[in-house]
Short mmCIF file of C-alpha atoms in Angstrom, two decimals:
data_model
loop_
_atom_site.label_atom_id
_atom_site.label_comp_id
_atom_site.label_asym_id
_atom_site.label_seq_id
_atom_site.Cartn_x
_atom_site.Cartn_y
_atom_site.Cartn_z
CA MET V 1 85.02 106.74 158.86
CA ARG V 2 88.76 106.70 159.57
CA ILE V 3 89.28 104.07 156.88
CA PHE V 4 87.33 106.20 154.41
CA LEU V 5 89.44 109.25 155.27
CA ARG V 6 92.67 107.28 154.89
CA ILE V 7 91.58 105.97 151.49
CA SER V 8 90.59 109.47 150.38
CA MET V 9 93.92 110.91 151.51
CA PHE V 10 95.77 108.11 149.74
CA LEU V 11 93.90 108.81 146.49
CA VAL V 12 94.66 112.51 146.79
CA PHE V 13 98.32 111.63 147.32
CA LEU V 14 98.34 109.43 144.21
CA ILE V 15 96.76 112.16 142.11
CA LEU V 16 99.28 114.75 143.34
CA PHE V 17 102.14 112.31 142.76
CA TYR V 18 100.97 111.71 139.19
CA PHE V 19 100.77 115.39 138.30
CA ILE V 20 104.13 116.17 139.93
CA PHE V 21 106.22 113.22 138.76
CA ALA V 22 104.50 111.79 135.67
CA PRO V 23 106.40 112.43 132.45
CA GLN V 24 105.03 115.35 130.50
CA ASN V 25 104.76 115.57 126.74
CA PRO V 26 107.35 117.94 125.27
CA ASN V 27 106.52 121.46 124.11
CA VAL V 28 107.75 122.76 120.77
CA LYS V 29 107.90 126.53 120.41
CA ILE V 30 107.95 127.84 116.83
CA ILE V 31 109.25 131.37 116.27
CA VAL V 32 109.22 132.94 112.82
CA THR V 33 110.78 136.30 112.01
CA SER V 34 109.92 137.96 108.72
CA ASN V 35 110.49 141.53 107.56
CA SER V 36 108.63 141.17 104.27
CA LEU V 37 104.96 140.86 105.25
CA ALA V 38 102.29 143.50 104.96
CA GLU V 39 100.61 144.59 108.17
CA THR V 40 97.46 142.63 107.34
CA GLU V 41 99.25 139.39 106.43
CA ASN V 42 99.78 136.45 108.76
CA ILE V 43 101.89 133.31 108.93
CA TYR V 44 100.52 129.78 109.07
CA ILE V 45 102.19 126.48 109.79
CA ALA V 46 101.13 123.36 107.85
CA GLY V 47 102.39 119.89 108.66
CA ASN V 48 101.77 116.18 108.99
CA ASN V 49 100.28 116.25 112.49
CA PRO V 50 96.64 117.11 113.36
CA LYS V 51 97.95 119.91 115.57
CA LEU V 52 99.70 121.26 112.48
CA GLY V 53 96.56 121.15 110.38
CA GLU V 54 97.44 117.99 108.42
CA TRP V 55 98.95 120.03 105.60
CA GLN V 56 96.07 122.48 105.27
CA PRO V 57 97.83 125.77 104.47
CA ASP V 58 95.35 128.10 106.18
CA LYS V 59 94.25 126.20 109.29
CA ILE V 60 96.92 126.78 111.97
CA GLN V 61 97.87 130.43 112.31
CA LEU V 62 100.85 131.52 114.37
CA ASN V 63 100.31 134.24 116.96
CA LYS V 64 101.45 137.66 115.82
CA ILE V 65 103.74 139.28 118.39
CA ASP V 66 104.57 142.36 116.32
CA ASN V 67 104.96 143.27 112.64
CA THR V 68 108.05 141.08 112.26
CA LYS V 69 107.55 138.21 114.70
CA TRP V 70 105.08 135.31 114.94
CA GLU V 71 105.17 132.38 117.34
CA ARG V 72 103.17 129.50 118.76
CA THR V 73 103.81 126.66 121.21
CA PHE V 74 102.59 123.12 120.57
CA THR V 75 102.57 120.02 122.76
CA PHE V 76 103.33 116.71 121.06
CA GLU V 77 103.73 113.15 122.22
CA THR V 78 107.33 112.11 122.83
CA ASN V 79 109.04 110.69 119.73
CA SER V 80 106.56 112.29 117.33
CA SER V 81 108.09 112.75 113.88
CA LEU V 82 107.07 116.12 112.48
CA GLU V 83 107.28 117.60 109.00
CA PHE V 84 106.05 121.12 108.30
CA LYS V 85 106.28 124.26 106.16
CA PHE V 86 105.09 127.86 106.43
CA THR V 87 102.61 129.78 104.30
CA LYS V 88 100.71 133.04 104.24
CA GLY V 89 97.44 131.12 104.01
CA SER V 90 97.76 129.13 100.78
CA TRP V 91 100.27 126.96 98.95
CA ALA V 92 100.48 129.69 96.35
CA SER V 93 102.11 131.89 99.01
CA GLU V 94 104.39 129.50 100.87
CA ALA V 95 107.78 130.42 102.31
CA LEU V 96 110.83 130.28 100.03
CA ASP V 97 114.47 129.68 100.86
CA GLU V 98 117.12 132.39 100.61
CA ASN V 99 117.63 131.60 96.92
CA GLY V 100 113.96 132.06 96.09
CA ASN V 101 113.28 128.33 95.70
CA ILE V 102 110.57 126.21 97.27
CA PRO V 103 112.34 124.32 100.08
CA GLY V 104 111.80 120.81 101.34
CA ASN V 105 109.90 120.07 104.54
CA ASN V 106 111.28 121.03 107.94
CA ASN V 107 111.81 117.88 110.05
CA LEU V 108 111.80 117.38 113.80
CA LYS V 109 111.85 114.30 116.04
CA VAL V 110 110.25 115.47 119.31
CA THR V 111 112.24 114.19 122.30
CA LYS V 112 112.28 117.18 124.67
CA ASP V 113 111.11 120.77 125.02
CA THR V 114 112.41 122.59 121.96
CA THR V 115 112.44 126.11 120.56
CA LEU V 116 112.87 126.53 116.80
CA ASN V 117 113.68 129.86 115.17
CA PHE V 118 113.05 130.56 111.49
CA ASN V 119 113.99 133.70 109.54
CA ILE V 120 111.86 133.99 106.37
CA ASN V 121 111.99 136.97 104.07
CA LEU V 122 111.01 135.47 100.72
CA TRP V 123 107.50 134.24 99.95
CA ASN V 124 105.97 132.85 96.78
CA ASP V 125 103.64 135.66 95.70
CA GLY V 126 103.39 134.47 92.13
CA ASN V 127 106.12 136.79 90.89
CA ALA V 128 109.26 135.30 92.37
CA GLY V 129 110.45 133.89 89.06
CA ILE V 130 110.18 130.31 90.28
CA THR V 131 110.30 127.54 87.72
CA PHE V 132 108.73 124.24 88.69
CA LYS V 133 110.38 120.98 87.75
CA GLY V 134 108.36 118.99 85.26
CA GLN V 135 105.22 119.71 83.25
CA ILE V 136 102.28 117.68 81.99
CA THR V 137 103.52 115.29 79.33
CA GLY V 138 100.90 113.66 77.12
CA THR V 139 97.14 114.01 76.99
CA VAL V 140 95.06 114.51 80.11
CA ASN V 141 91.31 114.94 80.61
CA TYR V 142 89.75 116.67 83.62
CA PHE V 143 86.41 115.89 85.25
CA LYS V 144 85.57 118.59 87.74
CA GLN V 145 83.82 118.09 91.08
CA MET V 146 82.68 114.50 90.67
CA THR V 147 80.10 113.77 93.37
CA PHE V 148 79.14 110.77 95.48
CA GLU V 149 76.75 110.79 98.42
CA GLY V 150 78.54 110.85 101.76
CA ILE V 151 81.86 112.41 100.68
CA LEU V 152 82.93 115.76 99.30
CA PRO V 153 83.13 116.33 95.52
CA ARG V 154 86.57 116.10 93.96
CA ASP V 155 88.32 116.56 90.63
CA ILE V 156 89.50 113.63 88.54
CA ILE V 157 92.41 113.75 86.08
CA VAL V 158 92.87 111.02 83.47
CA TRP V 159 96.24 110.53 81.74
CA LEU V 160 96.16 108.71 78.41
CA PRO V 161 99.08 106.72 76.97
CA PRO V 162 100.92 107.76 73.80
CA ASN V 163 98.91 107.30 70.61
CA TYR V 164 95.73 106.47 72.53
CA SER V 165 93.66 108.30 69.92
CA GLY V 166 95.44 106.53 67.07
CA ASN V 167 95.04 102.97 68.33
CA LYS V 168 91.26 102.70 68.19
CA ASN V 169 91.27 98.94 68.68
CA GLU V 170 93.63 98.81 71.67
CA TYR V 171 92.39 98.51 75.25
CA TYR V 172 94.43 99.39 78.31
CA PRO V 173 94.95 98.48 81.98
CA VAL V 174 94.14 101.21 84.49
CA LEU V 175 96.07 102.50 87.51
CA TYR V 176 93.92 104.43 90.02
CA MET V 177 96.06 106.81 92.11
CA GLN V 178 95.21 108.78 95.26
CA ASP V 179 96.12 112.50 95.66
CA GLY V 180 95.74 113.09 91.93
CA GLN V 181 96.61 116.79 92.19
CA ASN V 182 100.20 115.81 93.07
CA LEU V 183 100.84 113.35 90.23
CA PHE V 184 101.16 115.22 86.94
CA ASP V 185 101.26 118.98 87.36
CA PRO V 186 103.64 120.88 89.68
CA LYS V 187 101.25 123.83 89.65
CA THR V 188 98.52 121.81 91.38
CA SER V 189 100.81 119.85 93.70
CA PHE V 190 100.66 121.21 97.21
CA THR V 191 104.46 121.18 97.44
CA LYS V 192 104.85 122.48 93.84
CA VAL V 193 106.75 119.27 93.08
CA ASP V 194 104.80 116.55 91.28
CA TRP V 195 105.42 112.81 90.97
CA GLN V 196 106.27 113.23 87.28
CA ILE V 197 104.43 109.96 86.70
CA ASP V 198 103.41 111.23 83.24
CA GLU V 199 107.00 111.77 82.14
CA ALA V 200 108.06 108.41 83.57
CA ALA V 201 105.20 106.46 81.98
CA ASP V 202 105.59 108.21 78.61
CA SER V 203 109.32 107.49 78.50
CA LEU V 204 109.07 103.83 79.55
CA ILE V 205 106.19 103.15 77.15
CA ASN V 206 108.06 104.71 74.22
CA LYS V 207 111.14 102.64 75.08
CA GLY V 208 109.03 99.49 75.11
CA GLU V 209 109.94 98.69 78.71
CA ILE V 210 106.35 98.66 80.03
CA GLU V 211 102.89 98.12 78.63
CA PRO V 212 100.87 101.31 77.99
CA MET V 213 98.25 102.13 80.60
CA ILE V 214 95.68 104.72 81.62
CA ILE V 215 96.36 106.55 84.89
CA VAL V 216 93.44 108.00 86.85
CA GLY V 217 94.35 110.60 89.48
CA ILE V 218 91.77 111.15 92.23
CA TYR V 219 92.15 114.54 93.91
CA ASN V 220 91.88 114.45 97.69
CA SER V 221 89.58 116.58 99.86
CA ILE V 222 89.98 118.32 103.23
CA ASN V 223 88.68 115.06 104.72
CA ARG V 224 91.68 113.14 103.40
CA THR V 225 92.56 111.44 106.68
CA ALA V 226 89.01 110.20 107.29
CA GLU V 227 88.68 109.04 103.69
CA PHE V 228 92.00 107.19 103.69
CA THR V 229 91.90 105.43 107.08
CA PRO V 230 89.45 102.82 108.44
CA GLY V 231 85.99 104.15 109.28
CA ASP V 232 82.61 105.03 107.83
CA THR V 233 83.94 107.83 105.61
CA SER V 234 86.62 105.52 104.24
CA ASP V 235 84.00 102.89 103.42
CA ILE V 236 82.06 105.47 101.41
CA TYR V 237 85.23 106.60 99.62
CA LYS V 238 85.98 103.00 98.59
CA LYS V 239 82.44 102.62 97.27
CA PHE V 240 82.88 105.85 95.30
CA ILE V 241 85.89 104.37 93.50
CA ILE V 242 84.30 100.97 92.89
CA LYS V 243 80.69 101.89 92.17
CA LYS V 244 81.03 105.25 90.43
CA LEU V 245 84.55 106.12 89.32
CA LYS V 246 85.62 102.78 87.85
CA PRO V 247 82.33 102.29 85.92
CA PHE V 248 82.66 105.86 84.65
CA ILE V 249 86.22 105.27 83.42
CA ASP V 250 85.33 101.91 81.87
CA LYS V 251 82.38 103.50 80.04
CA ASN V 252 84.28 106.49 78.66
CA TYR V 253 87.67 104.95 77.85
CA ARG V 254 88.95 101.80 76.21
CA THR V 255 89.90 99.89 79.35
CA LEU V 256 90.62 96.29 80.24
CA THR V 257 88.03 96.00 82.99
CA ASP V 258 89.03 92.74 84.69
CA ARG V 259 90.91 92.58 88.00
CA GLU V 260 94.13 91.48 86.30
CA ASN V 261 94.29 94.88 84.64
CA THR V 262 93.03 97.12 87.45
CA PHE V 263 95.61 98.52 89.88
CA VAL V 264 95.62 101.07 92.69
CA GLY V 265 98.28 103.19 94.37
CA GLY V 266 99.13 106.10 96.63
CA SER V 267 101.46 107.48 99.28
CA SER V 268 101.30 107.88 103.05
CA TYR V 269 97.62 107.49 104.02
CA GLY V 270 97.05 107.20 100.25
CA GLY V 271 99.19 104.06 100.44
CA THR V 272 97.05 102.84 103.33
CA ILE V 273 93.75 103.19 101.48
CA SER V 274 95.31 101.63 98.37
CA PHE V 275 96.24 98.52 100.34
CA MET V 276 92.78 98.46 101.92
CA LEU V 277 91.17 98.54 98.47
CA LEU V 278 93.43 95.72 97.28
CA TRP V 279 92.85 93.58 100.36
CA GLU V 280 89.12 94.11 100.66
CA TYR V 281 88.30 94.01 96.94
CA PRO V 282 90.65 91.49 95.29
CA ASN V 283 87.85 90.82 92.80
CA ILE V 284 88.35 94.40 91.54
CA PHE V 285 92.09 95.04 92.02
CA SER V 286 95.03 92.68 91.56
CA LYS V 287 98.00 94.95 92.40
CA ALA V 288 98.73 97.94 94.64
CA ALA V 289 101.63 100.37 94.88
CA CYS V 290 101.98 101.65 98.45
CA PHE V 291 104.51 104.42 98.99
CA SER V 292 105.27 105.10 102.67
CA PRO V 293 102.04 103.43 103.84
CA ALA V 294 100.75 103.77 107.40
CA PHE V 295 99.68 100.27 108.45
CA VAL V 296 100.03 100.83 112.19
CA ILE V 297 99.81 104.39 113.43
CA GLU V 298 97.92 106.38 116.05
CA ASP V 299 94.49 104.80 116.66
CA PHE V 300 94.41 102.03 114.07
CA ASN V 301 96.21 98.81 113.23
CA TYR V 302 95.24 97.38 109.85
CA ILE V 303 97.49 94.36 110.37
CA GLU V 304 94.85 92.88 112.66
CA VAL V 305 92.38 92.94 109.75
CA VAL V 306 94.85 91.03 107.60
CA LYS V 307 95.53 88.49 110.35
CA GLN V 308 91.82 87.72 110.68
CA SER V 309 91.55 86.71 107.03
CA ASP V 310 91.92 82.95 106.59
CA LYS V 311 91.98 82.87 102.80
CA ARG V 312 95.16 83.73 100.89
CA LYS V 313 94.26 86.32 98.27
CA ASP V 314 95.63 86.47 94.74
CA ILE V 315 97.30 89.88 94.94
CA ASN V 316 100.64 91.56 94.28
CA LEU V 317 102.06 94.39 96.34
CA TYR V 318 104.75 97.04 95.82
CA ILE V 319 105.92 98.83 98.99
CA GLU V 320 108.42 101.69 99.18
CA ASN V 321 109.63 103.52 102.28
CA GLY V 322 112.49 105.81 103.28
CA THR V 323 114.46 106.24 106.47
CA ILE V 324 114.20 109.99 107.07
CA GLY V 325 111.68 111.80 109.27
CA VAL V 326 108.19 110.31 109.32
CA GLU V 327 109.42 107.27 107.38
CA THR V 328 111.08 105.90 110.52
CA GLN V 329 107.72 106.04 112.31
CA LEU V 330 106.06 104.05 109.52
CA GLN V 331 108.71 101.34 109.15
CA PRO V 332 107.74 99.18 112.18
CA GLY V 333 104.19 98.88 110.82
CA ILE V 334 105.54 98.01 107.37
CA ASP V 335 107.77 95.33 108.89
CA LEU V 336 104.84 93.84 110.79
CA MET V 337 102.65 93.84 107.70
CA LEU V 338 105.34 92.14 105.62
CA GLN V 339 105.83 89.44 108.25
CA THR V 340 102.09 88.92 108.50
CA LEU V 341 101.80 88.48 104.74
CA ILE V 342 104.82 86.16 104.64
CA ASN V 343 103.21 84.06 107.38
CA LYS V 344 100.21 83.70 105.08
CA GLY V 345 102.37 82.35 102.28
CA TYR V 346 103.26 85.45 100.29
CA LYS V 347 106.85 85.62 99.06
CA GLU V 348 109.00 88.70 98.87
CA GLY V 349 110.31 89.12 95.34
CA ASP V 350 107.38 87.16 93.96
CA ASP V 351 104.08 88.44 95.40
CA ILE V 352 105.60 91.33 97.34
CA PHE V 353 108.24 93.82 96.18
CA VAL V 354 109.84 95.99 98.85
CA VAL V 355 112.15 98.98 98.39
CA ILE V 356 113.76 100.76 101.35
CA ASP V 357 115.65 103.92 100.38
CA SER V 358 118.04 105.26 103.01
CA THR V 359 118.08 108.67 101.30
CA ALA V 360 114.30 109.13 101.00
CA ALA V 361 112.08 111.40 103.08
CA HIS V 362 108.28 111.63 103.17
CA ASN V 363 107.55 113.84 100.17
CA GLU V 364 106.64 114.00 96.50
CA SER V 365 110.23 114.41 95.37
CA ALA V 366 111.26 111.15 97.02
CA TRP V 367 108.27 109.24 95.69
CA ALA V 368 108.85 110.58 92.18
CA LYS V 369 112.29 108.95 92.13
CA LYS V 370 110.71 105.52 92.66
CA VAL V 371 107.89 105.89 90.12
CA PRO V 372 109.82 104.35 87.18
CA GLN V 373 110.69 101.30 89.26
CA MET V 374 107.09 100.94 90.42
CA LEU V 375 105.78 101.17 86.86
CA LYS V 376 108.21 98.50 85.71
CA ILE V 377 107.01 96.14 88.43
CA LEU V 378 103.31 96.76 87.79
CA PHE V 379 103.42 97.04 84.00
CA GLY V 380 106.78 95.60 82.97
CA LYS V 381 107.01 93.32 79.96
#
């Protein structure tokens, strides 16, 4: 009995010691002051972390203290890299800077308890006189709410190369891109800055620097993370692209259907799923463009999948990453993936093309700057 009591007391001591002395995750307190909201309006925070709603503009509401002040405290793991913005519940009503422009993301590396104060008095209410950079260049077709069992419906946008309608006997390679709403039109991009991939492709094609191609943009859904990272939902999403979307595009457009002319690309988790499609279906895709891909992050490590494959696959890979904000969190996984591929016989500059931009953050504006280079590598003459 005495031994049992001593053991019990020792366990109680260990538990108390843990709660008293164990390191605690830092708290981040967000305070927003705004004098320009109606009494019924509220402020939301949208960012790259699940606790920040994973960029959903109406999911994480700040607590209203009074008619001019909103705040909320979050707990994050130490060294989390955060990016976030504020809205009134939609991207059509996001916060503006003091000049009435749409600002870049707020960035924070969480190392200790922190309080952040923001003073916002301008909001995009559709009448702020904002002009968005870029516009749709060329011909695009929309296919609304395409369905596939097991995932949510989503829109598809198809960009056609110059003189597609005039060259009736010409067939084209196809680039399938994730997050299609962000590619061509600033009005549909959730940051109101698009990749300007249409302008870049149109210009390079007309200059004769790249071969003409068809670009298929696949809009994301609110289940973006589940669709773009390993799991059952992701498996269904991949089948949607391979079994429904690609056959649909091949049937309705003049495409070169073989793997040598079928490419895939995306950014962030969109870069992750693009690599997964390339790696798992090299009979369908031959090249992938992965901007800021997450190969090792949170609960998954896709490098282990690559290591387990004995056969060297006939693929080419373009990888781009920055060094600001979230990019620093992604770089170790990118480095490990590159080394894993090199160990399998792939050569940088031959099979793999890597661009690290010390000025680039994790956003559409940064990725847009690298689009011309990516197109030259994938489609260059």
